Each structure stands twice: as C-alpha cells, then as structure tokens.
Short mmCIF file of C-alpha atoms (C1' of nucleotides) in Angstrom, two decimals:
data_model
loop_
_atom_site.label_atom_id
_atom_site.label_comp_id
_atom_site.label_asym_id
_atom_site.label_seq_id
_atom_site.Cartn_x
_atom_site.Cartn_y
_atom_site.Cartn_z
CA UNK H 30 -31.64 24.90 24.46
CA UNK H 31 -33.57 22.34 23.16
CA UNK H 32 -30.23 19.63 22.80
CA UNK H 33 -28.49 18.80 26.04
CA UNK H 34 -24.79 19.68 25.24
CA UNK H 35 -26.42 22.36 22.00
CA UNK H 36 -22.77 21.45 19.99
CA UNK H 37 -25.02 21.72 16.45
CA UNK H 38 -25.15 25.06 15.65
CA UNK H 39 -27.51 24.46 13.05
CA UNK H 40 -24.49 23.67 10.59
CA UNK H 41 -24.58 25.00 7.23
CA UNK H 42 -26.51 23.31 4.50
CA UNK H 43 -23.17 22.41 2.62
CA UNK H 44 -22.07 20.93 6.32
CA UNK H 45 -24.56 18.68 6.66
CA UNK H 46 -24.59 16.74 2.87
CA UNK H 47 -21.02 17.08 2.70
CA UNK H 48 -20.32 14.96 5.73
CA UNK H 49 -23.95 13.18 4.72
CA UNK H 50 -21.49 11.92 1.40
CA UNK H 51 -18.49 10.94 4.02
CA UNK H 52 -20.52 9.10 5.68
CA UNK H 53 -21.41 7.03 2.45
CA UNK H 54 -17.65 7.40 1.28
CA UNK H 55 -15.75 6.51 4.27
CA UNK H 56 -17.50 4.06 5.43
CA UNK H 57 -18.40 2.01 2.13
CA UNK H 58 -20.86 2.33 1.23
CA UNK H 59 -19.48 4.31 -2.08
CA UNK H 60 -16.37 2.31 -2.26
CA UNK H 61 -13.35 3.08 -4.15
CA UNK H 62 -14.55 3.44 -8.75
CA UNK H 63 -18.21 4.23 -7.55
CA UNK H 64 -19.09 6.32 -9.57
CA UNK H 65 -20.93 9.91 -7.78
CA UNK H 66 -24.13 11.05 -8.88
CA UNK H 67 -24.24 14.18 -10.62
CA UNK H 68 -23.72 18.18 -9.65
CA UNK H 69 -27.65 17.80 -10.33
CA UNK H 70 -28.62 14.66 -9.54
CA UNK H 71 -27.82 14.92 -5.97
CA UNK H 72 -29.50 18.45 -5.82
CA UNK H 73 -32.51 16.97 -7.14
CA UNK H 74 -31.51 14.36 -3.65
CA UNK H 75 -30.44 16.99 -1.48
CA UNK H 76 -33.18 19.81 -3.19
CA UNK H 77 -31.03 21.82 -3.25
CA UNK H 78 -28.92 24.39 -6.05
CA UNK H 79 -26.12 22.67 -8.00
CA UNK H 80 -24.02 25.53 -6.91
CA UNK H 81 -23.98 24.26 -2.96
CA UNK H 82 -23.51 20.66 -3.86
CA UNK H 83 -20.33 21.79 -6.61
CA UNK H 84 -19.04 23.77 -3.11
CA UNK H 85 -19.22 19.92 -1.76
CA UNK H 86 -17.35 18.14 -4.18
CA UNK H 87 -15.02 20.75 -4.29
CA UNK H 88 -14.59 20.36 -1.66
CA UNK H 89 -14.36 15.86 -1.35
CA UNK H 90 -12.47 16.41 -4.41
CA UNK H 91 -9.34 18.73 -2.22
CA UNK H 92 -9.71 16.15 0.57
CA UNK H 93 -8.73 13.74 -1.83
CA UNK H 94 -11.60 11.09 -1.91
CA UNK H 95 -13.21 11.62 -4.93
CA UNK H 96 -11.84 12.34 -8.61
CA UNK H 97 -14.10 14.61 -10.71
CA UNK H 98 -13.55 14.52 -14.28
CA UNK H 99 -15.79 16.84 -17.22
CA UNK H 100 -18.13 14.73 -18.45
CA UNK H 101 -17.18 10.94 -16.96
CA UNK H 102 -18.18 11.95 -14.25
CA UNK H 103 -16.41 11.69 -10.17
CA UNK H 104 -14.79 8.35 -8.95
CA UNK H 105 -14.74 7.45 -5.68
CA UNK H 106 -10.96 7.36 -5.42
CA UNK H 107 -8.95 4.44 -3.85
CA UNK H 108 -7.79 4.83 0.15
CA UNK H 109 -7.15 7.90 1.27
CA UNK H 110 -3.85 6.84 1.61
CA UNK H 111 -1.18 9.45 0.50
CA UNK H 112 -2.21 12.45 0.24
CA UNK H 113 0.20 15.63 -0.87
CA UNK H 114 1.64 15.37 2.74
CA UNK H 115 3.23 13.24 4.96
CA UNK H 116 0.77 10.64 5.03
CA UNK H 117 -1.87 9.69 7.29
CA UNK H 118 -0.11 6.81 9.39
CA UNK H 119 -1.44 3.61 9.56
CA UNK H 120 0.86 0.65 10.59
CA UNK H 121 -1.18 -2.23 8.66
CA UNK H 122 -1.34 -0.55 5.13
CA UNK H 123 2.80 -0.21 5.88
CA UNK H 124 3.30 -3.18 6.42
CA UNK H 125 1.10 -4.37 3.90
CA UNK H 126 2.80 -1.68 1.48
CA UNK H 127 5.88 -3.81 2.49
CA UNK H 128 4.63 -7.01 1.08
CA UNK H 129 4.61 -8.28 4.87
CA UNK H 130 2.25 -10.74 6.54
CA UNK H 131 0.64 -8.24 9.64
CA UNK H 132 -1.40 -8.88 12.33
CA UNK H 133 -2.36 -7.16 15.95
CA UNK H 134 -3.02 -7.55 19.58
CA UNK H 135 -4.14 -5.31 21.81
CA UNK H 136 -2.34 -4.59 24.91
CA UNK H 137 -4.28 -3.04 26.94
CA UNK H 138 -7.26 -1.45 26.54
CA UNK H 139 -9.32 1.38 29.31
CA UNK H 140 -11.34 4.12 29.52
CA UNK H 141 -10.97 6.82 31.48
CA UNK H 142 -12.08 10.27 31.38
CA UNK H 143 -13.23 11.21 28.23
CA UNK H 144 -11.41 9.07 26.55
CA UNK H 145 -10.38 5.73 24.66
CA UNK H 146 -7.26 4.43 26.20
CA UNK H 147 -5.49 1.67 24.33
CA UNK H 148 -1.79 0.46 23.91
CA UNK H 149 -1.64 -2.30 20.98
CA UNK H 150 1.35 -4.53 19.88
CA UNK H 151 2.18 -4.49 15.13
CA UNK H 152 3.96 -7.60 14.12
CA UNK H 153 5.05 -7.89 9.93
CA UNK H 154 5.60 -11.49 9.47
CA UNK H 155 4.97 -12.53 13.52
CA UNK H 156 7.52 -9.76 14.51
CA UNK H 157 7.27 -7.32 15.94
CA UNK H 158 7.06 -3.74 14.25
CA UNK H 159 5.25 -1.43 15.85
CA UNK H 160 4.24 -0.30 19.41
CA UNK H 161 1.34 2.08 19.44
CA UNK H 162 -0.10 3.82 22.58
CA UNK H 163 -3.38 6.18 21.50
CA UNK H 164 -6.31 8.16 23.12
CA UNK H 165 -8.65 8.15 21.77
CA UNK H 166 -12.02 11.20 22.55
CA UNK H 167 -14.72 10.11 23.20
CA UNK H 168 -16.85 13.11 22.58
CA UNK H 169 -15.53 13.55 18.94
CA UNK H 170 -15.34 9.36 19.19
CA UNK H 171 -18.24 7.96 20.77
CA UNK H 172 -18.22 4.86 18.70
CA UNK H 173 -15.09 3.60 19.80
CA UNK H 174 -16.20 3.41 23.28
CA UNK H 175 -17.38 -0.56 23.09
CA UNK H 176 -15.13 -0.87 19.71
CA UNK H 177 -12.57 -4.44 20.54
CA UNK H 178 -10.45 -3.41 18.18
CA UNK H 179 -10.22 -6.70 17.52
CA UNK H 180 -10.35 -6.85 13.59
CA UNK H 181 -8.90 -3.82 13.40
CA UNK H 182 -5.76 -1.84 15.11
CA UNK H 183 -6.83 1.71 15.98
CA UNK H 184 -5.44 3.48 13.58
CA UNK H 185 -7.49 1.79 10.79
CA UNK H 186 -10.38 1.60 12.21
CA UNK H 187 -10.18 5.69 12.66
CA UNK H 188 -10.18 6.66 9.44
CA UNK H 189 -12.56 4.09 8.73
CA UNK H 190 -14.79 5.91 10.61
CA UNK H 191 -14.25 9.68 11.12
CA UNK H 192 -13.37 11.92 8.76
CA UNK H 193 -10.21 14.70 10.20
CA UNK H 194 -9.81 18.23 8.79
CA UNK H 195 -6.18 18.79 10.63
CA UNK H 196 -3.75 16.45 11.93
CA UNK H 197 -0.03 16.83 12.72
CA UNK H 198 3.72 14.33 13.66
CA UNK H 199 6.48 14.88 16.08
CA UNK H 200 9.47 12.58 15.39
CA UNK H 201 12.77 11.87 17.15
CA UNK H 202 14.49 9.28 17.95
CA UNK H 203 14.99 7.45 21.45
CA UNK H 204 16.75 4.92 23.49
CA UNK H 205 14.95 1.65 23.80
CA UNK H 206 14.17 1.58 27.66
CA UNK H 207 13.76 -1.49 29.15
CA UNK H 208 10.33 -1.07 28.56
CA UNK H 209 10.61 -0.52 25.02
CA UNK H 210 13.61 -2.93 24.31
CA UNK H 211 11.51 -5.60 25.83
CA UNK H 212 7.91 -4.77 23.57
CA UNK H 213 9.56 -4.54 20.21
CA UNK H 214 12.43 -7.33 20.85
CA UNK H 215 15.22 -5.22 20.58
CA UNK H 216 19.07 -4.62 23.19
CA UNK H 217 18.83 -1.72 25.87
CA UNK H 218 19.58 1.86 24.25
CA UNK H 219 18.40 0.60 20.33
CA UNK H 220 17.84 3.79 18.69
CA UNK H 221 14.11 4.02 18.41
CA UNK H 222 12.10 5.97 16.23
CA UNK H 223 9.13 7.63 17.71
CA UNK H 224 6.71 10.01 16.04
CA UNK H 225 3.36 10.45 18.25
CA UNK H 226 0.88 12.56 15.72
CA UNK H 227 -2.43 13.91 16.28
CA UNK H 228 -5.49 14.41 14.71
CA UNK H 229 -8.19 16.99 15.00
CA UNK H 230 -11.29 17.12 13.67
CA UNK H 231 -12.72 20.69 13.21
CA UNK H 232 -10.56 22.38 15.88
CA UNK H 233 -11.40 19.76 18.08
CA UNK H 234 -8.44 16.78 19.23
CA UNK H 235 -9.86 13.42 18.24
CA UNK H 236 -7.07 11.10 18.70
CA UNK H 237 -2.99 11.51 19.67
CA UNK H 238 -1.51 8.12 18.91
CA UNK H 239 2.49 7.73 19.69
CA UNK H 240 4.23 4.85 17.91
CA UNK H 241 7.30 3.41 18.70
CA UNK H 242 9.42 1.51 15.67
CA UNK H 243 13.09 -0.39 16.32
CA UNK H 244 15.42 2.69 13.82
CA UNK H 245 17.30 0.19 12.26
CA UNK H 246 14.88 -0.69 10.17
CA UNK H 247 12.96 1.61 9.35
CA UNK H 248 12.47 4.88 7.52
CA UNK H 249 8.44 7.35 6.90
CA UNK H 250 8.77 8.95 4.17
CA UNK H 251 6.93 12.13 2.42
CA UNK H 252 6.52 13.48 0.00
CA UNK H 253 4.77 16.93 -0.93
CA UNK H 254 4.77 19.66 -3.55
CA UNK H 255 5.53 23.09 -2.74
CA UNK H 256 1.63 25.05 -4.01
CA UNK H 257 -1.54 23.82 -2.35
CA UNK H 258 -2.96 22.99 -6.73
CA UNK L 26 0.14 26.54 -30.43
CA UNK L 27 1.45 30.38 -30.20
CA UNK L 28 2.47 29.15 -26.69
CA UNK L 29 6.14 28.25 -26.65
CA UNK L 30 5.26 25.85 -23.53
CA UNK L 31 2.03 25.99 -23.30
CA UNK L 32 1.81 26.54 -19.48
CA UNK L 33 -1.03 28.92 -20.20
CA UNK L 34 -4.60 27.78 -20.31
CA UNK L 35 -6.10 30.14 -18.76
CA UNK L 36 -5.89 30.42 -15.75
CA UNK L 37 -8.88 31.58 -14.41
CA UNK L 38 -10.38 34.54 -12.34
CA UNK L 39 -10.44 33.37 -9.04
CA UNK L 40 -6.97 32.24 -9.71
CA UNK L 41 -5.98 34.93 -10.68
CA UNK L 42 -7.08 36.83 -8.33
CA UNK L 43 -6.16 34.42 -5.33
CA UNK L 44 -2.27 34.92 -6.49
CA UNK L 45 -2.97 38.08 -6.61
CA UNK L 46 -4.41 39.39 -3.01
CA UNK L 47 -1.11 36.05 -2.24
CA UNK L 48 1.86 38.69 -3.96
CA UNK L 49 0.05 41.32 -1.22
CA UNK L 50 0.56 39.10 1.60
CA UNK L 51 3.74 37.45 1.05
CA UNK L 52 4.86 40.29 -0.97
CA UNK L 53 4.54 42.09 2.70
CA UNK L 54 2.75 44.80 0.47
CA UNK L 55 -0.01 43.70 2.96
CA UNK L 56 1.66 43.73 6.58
CA UNK L 57 0.27 40.84 9.33
CA UNK L 58 -2.92 42.77 10.55
CA UNK L 59 -3.52 44.68 7.15
CA UNK L 60 -6.71 44.61 7.05
CA UNK L 61 -8.53 43.78 3.62
CA UNK L 62 -10.90 45.45 1.45
CA UNK L 63 -14.16 43.64 1.66
CA UNK L 64 -15.86 41.19 -0.42
CA UNK L 65 -17.86 43.84 -2.52
CA UNK L 66 -14.65 46.08 -2.89
CA UNK L 67 -13.50 43.19 -4.16
CA UNK L 68 -15.82 42.83 -6.54
CA UNK L 69 -16.25 46.10 -7.47
CA UNK L 70 -12.17 46.37 -7.89
CA UNK L 71 -12.43 43.57 -10.04
CA UNK L 72 -14.84 43.70 -12.16
CA UNK L 73 -16.49 40.46 -11.26
CA UNK L 74 -19.76 39.03 -9.00
CA UNK L 75 -19.21 38.89 -4.92
CA UNK L 76 -19.65 34.97 -5.12
CA UNK L 77 -16.03 35.45 -7.17
CA UNK L 78 -13.83 36.91 -4.17
CA UNK L 79 -15.78 35.64 -1.56
CA UNK L 80 -14.24 31.75 -2.67
CA UNK L 81 -11.00 33.67 -2.71
CA UNK L 82 -11.62 34.42 -0.19
CA UNK L 83 -12.30 31.05 1.64
CA UNK L 84 -9.46 29.63 0.02
CA UNK L 85 -7.22 32.27 1.34
CA UNK L 86 -8.40 31.30 5.08
CA UNK L 87 -8.32 28.06 4.40
CA UNK L 88 -4.58 28.55 4.17
CA UNK L 89 -3.95 30.39 7.00
CA UNK L 90 -3.35 33.76 5.26
CA UNK L 91 -5.92 35.47 6.24
CA UNK L 92 -8.38 35.40 9.17
CA UNK L 93 -12.23 37.01 8.65
CA UNK L 94 -15.20 37.12 10.44
CA UNK L 95 -18.93 39.06 10.60
CA UNK L 96 -19.01 42.27 10.44
CA UNK L 97 -14.62 42.91 11.59
CA UNK L 98 -13.89 42.20 7.76
CA UNK L 99 -10.54 40.19 7.02
CA UNK L 100 -6.86 40.70 8.49
CA UNK L 101 -3.67 39.15 7.28
CA UNK L 102 -2.94 36.81 9.42
CA UNK L 103 1.12 37.32 11.01
CA UNK L 104 3.64 34.61 9.41
CA UNK L 105 2.96 32.04 7.14
CA UNK L 106 4.82 29.61 9.24
CA UNK L 107 2.99 26.07 9.86
CA UNK L 108 2.87 24.85 5.71
CA UNK L 109 0.62 22.37 4.73
CA UNK L 110 3.88 20.13 5.27
CA UNK L 111 6.50 19.35 6.55
CA UNK L 112 8.27 22.99 5.84
CA UNK L 113 11.09 22.70 3.25
CA UNK L 114 13.79 21.34 6.17
CA UNK L 115 15.44 24.86 6.24
CA UNK L 116 19.08 24.50 9.87
CA UNK L 117 19.29 27.78 9.71
CA UNK L 118 15.09 28.82 10.28
CA UNK L 119 15.22 26.09 12.42
CA UNK L 120 17.35 27.82 14.47
CA UNK L 121 16.97 30.84 14.26
CA UNK L 122 13.15 30.33 15.55
CA UNK L 123 13.82 28.21 18.38
CA UNK L 124 16.13 31.48 19.64
CA UNK L 125 19.13 30.54 19.23
CA UNK L 126 22.39 32.24 17.09
CA UNK L 127 22.84 30.12 14.49
CA UNK L 128 26.09 29.86 12.94
CA UNK L 129 27.86 26.98 10.31
CA UNK L 130 30.80 25.72 8.67
CA UNK L 131 31.82 24.46 5.16
CA UNK L 132 33.81 21.31 6.00
CA UNK L 133 34.42 20.08 2.75
CA UNK L 134 33.45 20.71 -0.79
CA UNK L 135 34.24 19.41 -4.19
CA UNK L 136 33.44 19.45 -7.33
CA UNK L 137 32.24 16.13 -8.95
CA UNK L 138 30.60 15.09 -12.27
CA UNK L 139 28.29 16.58 -12.84
CA UNK L 140 27.49 17.58 -9.59
CA UNK L 141 28.77 19.59 -6.04
CA UNK L 142 29.74 17.36 -3.16
CA UNK L 143 29.35 19.32 0.19
CA UNK L 144 29.27 18.38 3.72
CA UNK L 145 28.84 21.46 6.70
CA UNK L 146 27.69 21.88 9.64
CA UNK L 147 25.39 23.99 11.28
CA UNK L 148 26.09 25.25 15.20
CA UNK L 149 23.25 26.25 17.78
CA UNK L 150 25.30 28.80 19.48
CA UNK L 151 28.53 27.01 18.57
CA UNK L 152 27.01 24.15 20.14
CA UNK L 153 27.17 21.10 16.74
CA UNK L 154 23.15 21.11 16.28
CA UNK L 155 23.49 19.20 12.69
CA UNK L 156 25.96 17.91 9.71
CA UNK L 157 25.10 17.97 6.52
CA UNK L 158 25.75 16.35 3.71
CA UNK L 159 24.03 17.56 -0.19
CA UNK L 160 25.30 17.14 -3.18
CA UNK L 161 24.20 19.90 -5.59
CA UNK L 162 23.50 18.93 -9.71
CA UNK L 163 24.27 21.33 -11.29
CA UNK L 164 22.73 20.50 -14.68
CA UNK L 165 19.75 21.59 -12.96
CA UNK L 166 21.14 24.84 -10.90
CA UNK L 167 24.68 26.43 -12.84
CA UNK L 168 26.03 28.58 -9.75
CA UNK L 169 25.92 26.23 -7.05
CA UNK L 170 29.34 25.29 -9.05
CA UNK L 171 31.19 28.51 -7.95
CA UNK L 172 29.26 29.52 -4.99
CA UNK L 173 31.29 29.30 -2.01
CA UNK L 174 29.37 28.93 1.14
CA UNK L 175 29.54 31.24 2.77
CA UNK L 176 27.25 33.85 3.75
CA UNK L 177 23.71 31.45 3.85
CA UNK L 178 24.08 27.83 4.88
CA UNK L 179 23.45 25.33 1.36
CA UNK L 180 20.46 24.64 2.01
CA UNK L 181 18.65 28.49 2.96
CA UNK L 182 20.86 29.42 -0.34
CA UNK L 183 19.31 26.80 -2.68
CA UNK L 184 15.97 28.20 -1.52
CA UNK L 185 15.97 31.48 -1.91
CA UNK L 186 17.83 29.94 -6.01
CA UNK L 187 15.99 27.40 -7.02
CA UNK L 188 12.53 26.84 -7.08
CA UNK L 189 11.12 23.32 -6.62
CA UNK L 190 8.09 21.83 -8.21
CA UNK L 191 8.62 18.27 -6.07
CA UNK L 192 11.16 16.63 -3.08
CA UNK L 193 10.92 13.85 -0.59
CA UNK L 194 11.65 12.75 3.10
CA UNK L 195 12.66 9.63 4.79
CA UNK L 196 13.54 9.86 8.79
CA UNK L 197 15.34 7.20 10.37
CA UNK L 198 16.41 6.97 13.94
CA UNK L 199 20.50 5.66 13.78
CA UNK L 200 23.10 4.61 16.34
CA UNK L 201 25.45 7.43 16.04
CA UNK L 202 29.17 5.48 14.89
CA UNK L 203 32.10 7.17 15.63
CA UNK L 204 33.00 9.43 12.94
CA UNK L 205 28.93 11.05 13.80
CA UNK L 206 29.51 11.24 17.44
CA UNK L 207 32.50 12.73 16.59
CA UNK L 208 31.51 16.18 15.06
CA UNK L 209 27.94 16.60 17.36
CA UNK L 210 29.98 16.04 20.10
CA UNK L 211 28.17 12.70 20.94
CA UNK L 212 28.67 10.05 23.26
CA UNK L 213 29.25 6.31 20.27
CA UNK L 214 25.81 4.41 19.64
CA UNK L 215 23.73 7.41 20.44
CA UNK L 216 20.78 7.79 19.22
CA UNK L 217 21.38 10.12 15.41
CA UNK L 218 17.43 10.97 13.53
CA UNK L 219 18.64 11.19 10.97
CA UNK L 220 16.50 12.93 7.44
CA UNK L 221 17.54 12.61 3.44
CA UNK L 222 15.81 14.72 1.59
CA UNK L 223 15.51 14.61 -1.89
CA UNK L 224 14.35 17.84 -4.47
CA UNK L 225 13.05 18.52 -7.75
CA UNK L 226 12.24 20.10 -10.26
CA UNK L 227 9.84 18.78 -13.14
CA UNK L 228 11.17 15.28 -12.49
CA UNK L 229 14.77 16.47 -11.91
CA UNK L 230 16.51 16.41 -8.89
CA UNK L 231 17.96 19.15 -7.91
CA UNK L 232 19.36 18.20 -4.64
CA UNK L 233 19.62 15.58 -2.42
CA UNK L 234 20.96 15.93 0.90
CA UNK L 235 21.41 13.71 4.48
CA UNK L 236 20.57 15.82 8.35
CA UNK L 237 22.09 13.54 11.16
CA UNK L 238 20.80 15.65 14.36
CA UNK L 239 21.68 14.21 17.97
CA UNK L 240 17.85 12.28 18.96
CA UNK L 241 18.01 13.12 22.31
CA UNK L 242 16.72 17.55 21.70
CA UNK L 243 15.30 17.28 18.18
CA UNK L 244 11.93 17.17 17.04
CA UNK L 245 10.33 17.26 13.53
CA UNK L 246 7.17 18.15 12.76
CA UNK L 247 4.27 18.30 10.46
CA UNK L 248 1.90 19.62 10.51
CA UNK L 249 -1.04 18.95 7.70
CA UNK L 250 -4.66 18.87 6.37
CA UNK L 251 -6.69 17.26 3.65
CA UNK L 252 -8.57 19.41 2.68
CA UNK L 253 -6.87 22.85 0.93
CA UNK L 254 -10.42 24.23 1.94
"C1'" DG Z 2 -23.21 15.43 -30.12
"C1'" DA Z 3 -24.26 14.74 -24.94
"C1'" DG Z 4 -23.39 15.14 -20.78
"C1'" DT Z 5 -19.79 16.42 -16.53
"C1'" DG Z 6 -17.73 18.91 -14.50
"C1'" DG Z 7 -16.02 24.29 -13.98
"C1'" DT Z 8 -16.92 28.48 -13.77
"C1'" DC Z 9 -19.68 32.94 -13.42
"C1'" DT Z 10 -23.26 36.05 -12.58
"C1'" DA Z 11 -26.73 39.31 -10.22
"C1'" DG Z 12 -28.89 38.88 -6.88
"C1'" DA Z 13 -31.37 37.91 -2.01
"C1'" DC Z 14 -32.03 36.95 3.18
"C1'" DC Z 15 -30.29 35.28 7.34
"C1'" DA Z 16 -25.81 36.13 11.19
"C1'" DC Z 17 -22.79 37.68 14.08
"C1'" DT Z 18 -19.99 42.27 15.65
"C1'" DT Z 19 -19.24 46.83 16.09
"C1'" DT Z 20 -20.81 51.22 15.98
"C1'" DA Y 21 -28.27 50.18 12.90
"C1'" DA Y 22 -24.64 48.91 9.88
"C1'" DG Y 23 -21.43 47.18 7.39
"C1'" DT Y 24 -19.60 42.59 7.18
"C1'" DG Y 25 -19.06 38.05 5.83
"C1'" DG Y 26 -22.01 33.21 5.44
"C1'" DT Y 27 -24.13 31.18 2.55
"C1'" DC Y 28 -27.65 30.07 -0.84
"C1'" DT Y 29 -29.88 30.49 -5.87
"C1'" DA Y 30 -31.56 29.62 -10.47
"C1'" DG Y 31 -30.19 31.07 -14.43
"C1'" DA Y 32 -25.95 30.57 -17.35
"C1'" DC Y 33 -21.67 29.11 -21.26
"C1'" DC Y 34 -17.85 27.46 -21.99
"C1'" DA Y 35 -14.47 22.92 -21.99
"C1'" DC Y 36 -13.74 18.63 -22.33
"C1'" DT Y 37 -14.40 13.96 -22.62
"C1'" DC Y 38 -16.86 9.53 -23.37
"C1'" DA Y 39 -19.96 7.02 -26.40
#
DNA sequence: GAGTGGTCTAGACCACTTT
DNA sequence: AAGTGGTCTAGACCACTCA
C-alpha cells in the first residue's frame, strides 16, 4: 500500500473526470451560464473517447449541475436549489428568497474526534429565524477543520465545497424548551418545526444538521414529480 | 401529425428496455431475489449491444431496483420503500409500515361546486393518529362523487385511481386549537405537525389535503439523491 | 449548413467472485 | 476456470437548433 489509508481504490476514469468538472462548477471557476466545452473537446482534453465524457455529462445533467442542449452545448446551471425533491436545505437562500436581510452568527465551534461540532443562529432582518446545530465529518470534509464560517454559514459553505450523493430529511414538531425559546425569542412551549438533515457522499456521512424554526411563521415546502425522468 | 396527441416521441431503445424491465420488477413478475438475466443474455434477447443493456442496468441499480455484483449477477432488490422523494403521502401505509393496526372514519363528506369536501380521522391501534381534511376536484376525478371511501381512506383510493404528475408538500408546526386537540386527544396548545399536500395532473389540481398529526410522536422523512444514476 | 448532444454498436480488457 | 459486471474505445448515424 502506497497510500496511508488505502482509500483510493483506483478511481475509474469517468469518476476522475466527473470530480474534475464538479470542482470547476462548485468552486465557481465555471459560474452559472458558463459554456462547458463540447464533448469532443473534453474527450480530447482528457485524452479519452467521447463516450466516456458523454457518461460524465449525463451524470452532471442528472444532478442538475448543467443543462445540455443539442447544438447549443452545455451550460452551467444557476445554484443547486431546486432539485425534483425537498430542495437541499439552505437557510441563507431561504431568507434571501423571502426578500429578507440575512445574517448569521457562530455560537459555538468545537473540533471533536473526527468531526467539527457547530451551533449557529440564523437571522432574518436581525430577528432570530433558525437555530442550527451541525456536525461535519472531517474525513469527508478536511477543509472544515480550519474554516471559521464567518463569510458563509456552514450549510452554504458546504454546498459550495462538497458534492453529495444522498440526503435524508426528518421533520417533527416539538414544544420549545426554555433554551430553544430563549435563543429564538419565543415563549416556552410554543411549537417548533424541527428538521434533521443527513447528507452522504458515496455512502460516507458528510454532515448531520438539526434546524429549529419557530413553528408559527415558517413552512417547509417540497415540490416533486413521480417519475425520475 | 399522425397521432392525436403526439405523446410518443419515438422512445429510445434503452428507455424501452428499461420500461420493460421495470414492468417485470414492479409487477412482481420478477420478485425480490429474482436473478435477472446477464447483460449478455439481455442484449441477445433485445437484439442490441451489451453497452445498451449496461446503461439500463446501471440506471436500475441507481434507482435501487436491482443489486449488481460481478460474477454473482444482478438480483431484484426487496421493496421500493424509499422513493427518491418525500414519498407520496399515504397515512394507511404509514401506519402499516410502523406495524400498527389501521382504521379510518369519514367524519364528514359534502359535494360542493366542482369538488368533494372530506374530513377523515385515521387511527393507529384505535388511537387517533392523524386528522385529514381534503378536497378532491371532480373535474379530474369524476368517480369521487359517488365513492364513500369506506373500504379505503381517500388518499389510498386516489393513489390507486388517479395518476399524478406533480405534487407539493408544505409543512408547518402549529399549536393545537381546542377543536384539533379534541379530535386527536391531546392537550390544547400542544405542537402539531401540519402537512398540506397538493397534487396535480398535467397542470390541473387533482386534490388538496391537510394532514394534522400530534407533533410529539411523529416524524416525516424524505430521502433523496441529487443524481438519478 | 454545421456543430452539438443522443444514441447505438461490436468489440476489448480487466476485476471480481463463485464454482 | 469461468462467468459476470465495470469500463473504455473508435467509430457511426441521427435529431436538433443555432448561425
């Protein structure tokens, strides 16, 4: 074994190419609207056949990262917001979409065994909007160790840095305990909407987050279709 | 235009094959554990190249319908439990999946202008589990006018009678008013998980339903992936 | 008209796992 | 040892749509 962990089982060519293209897109190097090189161009660049890049581009299109049209070519799509699913949860975008002014504050931050443990208060128009507690796995996201999450809240930062392959949301309603009530500025016992989200990449847990909203004024919305397409 | 609606845009070969294999699996013709023919066998059967069936099988594996292993071949996986979505909401299945005994009661039923207006109490092990209020559009579902919903609750009946093309869920947490509290047998002011679901077929609203759950013991779960495969 | 993606082929070699 | 999926190639033709 030449590698320390043996975590690299000789990735396939199309996996390598896909990761390379994902990096271009997620990093903003290729911003929304950017015209992706043609399949023939990519095949030449990577020194492989067109079928191989075709497979990659098909995957990226399925993931909603690019839009492909004949003759017009492939362009990078804006955001990553609405998949056919309970959209990937991003409190910042949620506030901005509602026309609010967004700010956040990291309340605590701690590096534990294998993970970064965070709590974060999100505000809309300076009013507490959502309390978030999150754990990020350092195996999956090593960069998180030294990231202060000052410019961007954790969820937004992660979306821009880590592609995900699977996610799960669990939603419950709970009565506010004294602690949550104080953080969110509501009465103890008031209903809370609590969403727990887990995100994986290739079977490895990337992050787990718990979002607590005051129940009254908040709604989670999911829009979807029965057929994958 | 030779076809009345022009709905058949000459499906691709791999789409046809995929639909054929899906039909075998979803119909139970190929039950869980069934050994799917090898790629070479399928290619011969469909008279196409192995690459084409390989693409199909890759999609089916991504959708969780089959498990593929080298040498061992592909086998049909059990269930279809996790759809890629907040699964279509069916209180009866939800109760049965939790190992409970399900019963329901139609509390009111009224035919209004263009719709059927229903309220229904769902019970798990004889205990109130969910209160549902629903409107069904008669334009989209004419059969609903005379359906008593005695054998099956409205949601289950609709799933079996009406295909849908689009749906939306909205979820909030609310404090129980006196009425809801009485129906569900909980204390007024206790947190409720409220889900409002709208379902369309080709742009026309089919039904709109509001489900009210006691917040404490209930969770809604959605599991999904960004890439179809 | 020409460039792009959509699809399909007929092979090939390899990795893995069961026999 | 043999059969399976995993991957990749070097072409090919078509459909679409932009210029």
